């Protein structure tokens, strides 16, 4: 098979690691990287034996680039994806796909019209423990799902200067930037019928380096199945939590990120425990990471550091799935939603509706089952 030429747009914490991963893979040519904020990428490019382009346009004009990884700031995803697809490049786009449903729909449609792959980077689907949870749910092991609760909370210290991740106009706020848990809830529970969210800035103001981002988000959901759910985000919690709890008529699942462990309980049977990463060393690394200085806080990765192994491994699995699809191989059923637009559209649709609910102080009804059409707040 001929090697696939890949370029990386946005070489921050995740983007630079994707470049390293691609640079070490067989049947892949890392052609070029671009976009590192104010950082000089020549060192990274020299190490990976690729070119450092001045901007995305220069990278996309290259004939030796067949596919791109878009890992730049969230508000730039739309322009990069559309530009890449318009030039016939396959696209892997980091989460969130976009900051509005309209933009997301345009991105999906442009990729379809140009016959290129679009894969969304919802990394949780590449963790073996999460795959096991999805398998238990699909097999009916929990019975009828009744409730789901998720939280991703902690404390974030004041920032010396406002960065894009703390600027709601650029990141979308915590619900968009940390959209993983919402994506997982939707993949497990199905479509949302209606929702309501409250949000506020209780502890973090603009003088602390935050630009319009709520530090408490409390979201309540009613799914079309009749099940109920809650999802809490925030950076004003001195005692942080990170979990997903599923309850059904026959059993329950507790995903504990702080312990990197999952516990499944079924009526009449002993508990089953598995690691989130499915690797003892990686699971202990994640648990130690939370026990350490980052344990009670909300911490964003820095471009100057590399992600730990418990992130690098699923990141590599993402790249393998993307490149397999680009190479013409069939897409695994479990990952289909990441390629057909479903995961992108449904998560952005619900996130946007949630932010609208908080802004309007009212319940929002979602009218779309397929996430390909508009919803309204009537």
C-alpha angles and dihedrals in degrees: 000000000000114000118259117236112222134186128194121219111198118024104200126122097315100023095056090049091050087054091052091048093049091046090060099046128103120243090020129108114199097211104177148340131210141171116054100155106240093340123113107239096193092097092053091044093050091050091050094039095237136114127270109221123202095233145349094269091059091047093049093050091063115110091209093063113092098164138015138209111219109205102146124121114309098251090057097054096091096054093045095047094047092046091050095046092047088059093048097257121144112235138218107187124193118231134305097046091208142334096249136037091234091056092044093052090050091051093050092046095048090052091049093047091052094045096238131135118254116193123182120219102233095151099187090077089066095059112098093218092055089047088056091051090052090049092052091050094046091050092052094243092143094046115222110355111238108169142007127192127186135176136183106176140144143127126288121196122225114282121234088224136003112267126191092257089062094045110090093203090059104032100030090234129274096308092057098037093047094038094139095096093048090049090051093049091051093048091051101037105031129223124358119236099191140345145185129200136189121200138173145158103243103157107011124067134174090265087063092060098268122123113203096319119141114228094202124049121173113185126185121191138192111199123211088247089064094252120132130222145181131204123189126192129173150136096210097076114109088190103050127198134192117186149118119217121191123190128190138167092265104031152341142239127209118194107194111189093184090061094031086229139124125206123196119193122188126183111267095007134094118258119272118215127193135166121254092232095035089228121098095215095048093045091051089048091055092046091048090048090058093043090054132069092304094053099102099030146079105241127180119208116253123226087231093065135057124238115255121257093261087066100034093059097056089040089059090049088054091054092047091052092047095048092045089056092046088051091056101258119142116264118244113249092238090059099040094103090058090061107035097057096255097111092044096048100041096048095045092044093054094041092051092046090050093053089047090052092053092047094047095037093228144102117272125212118209114213101186126091096177098040090228096106139053124279126204139207099234 
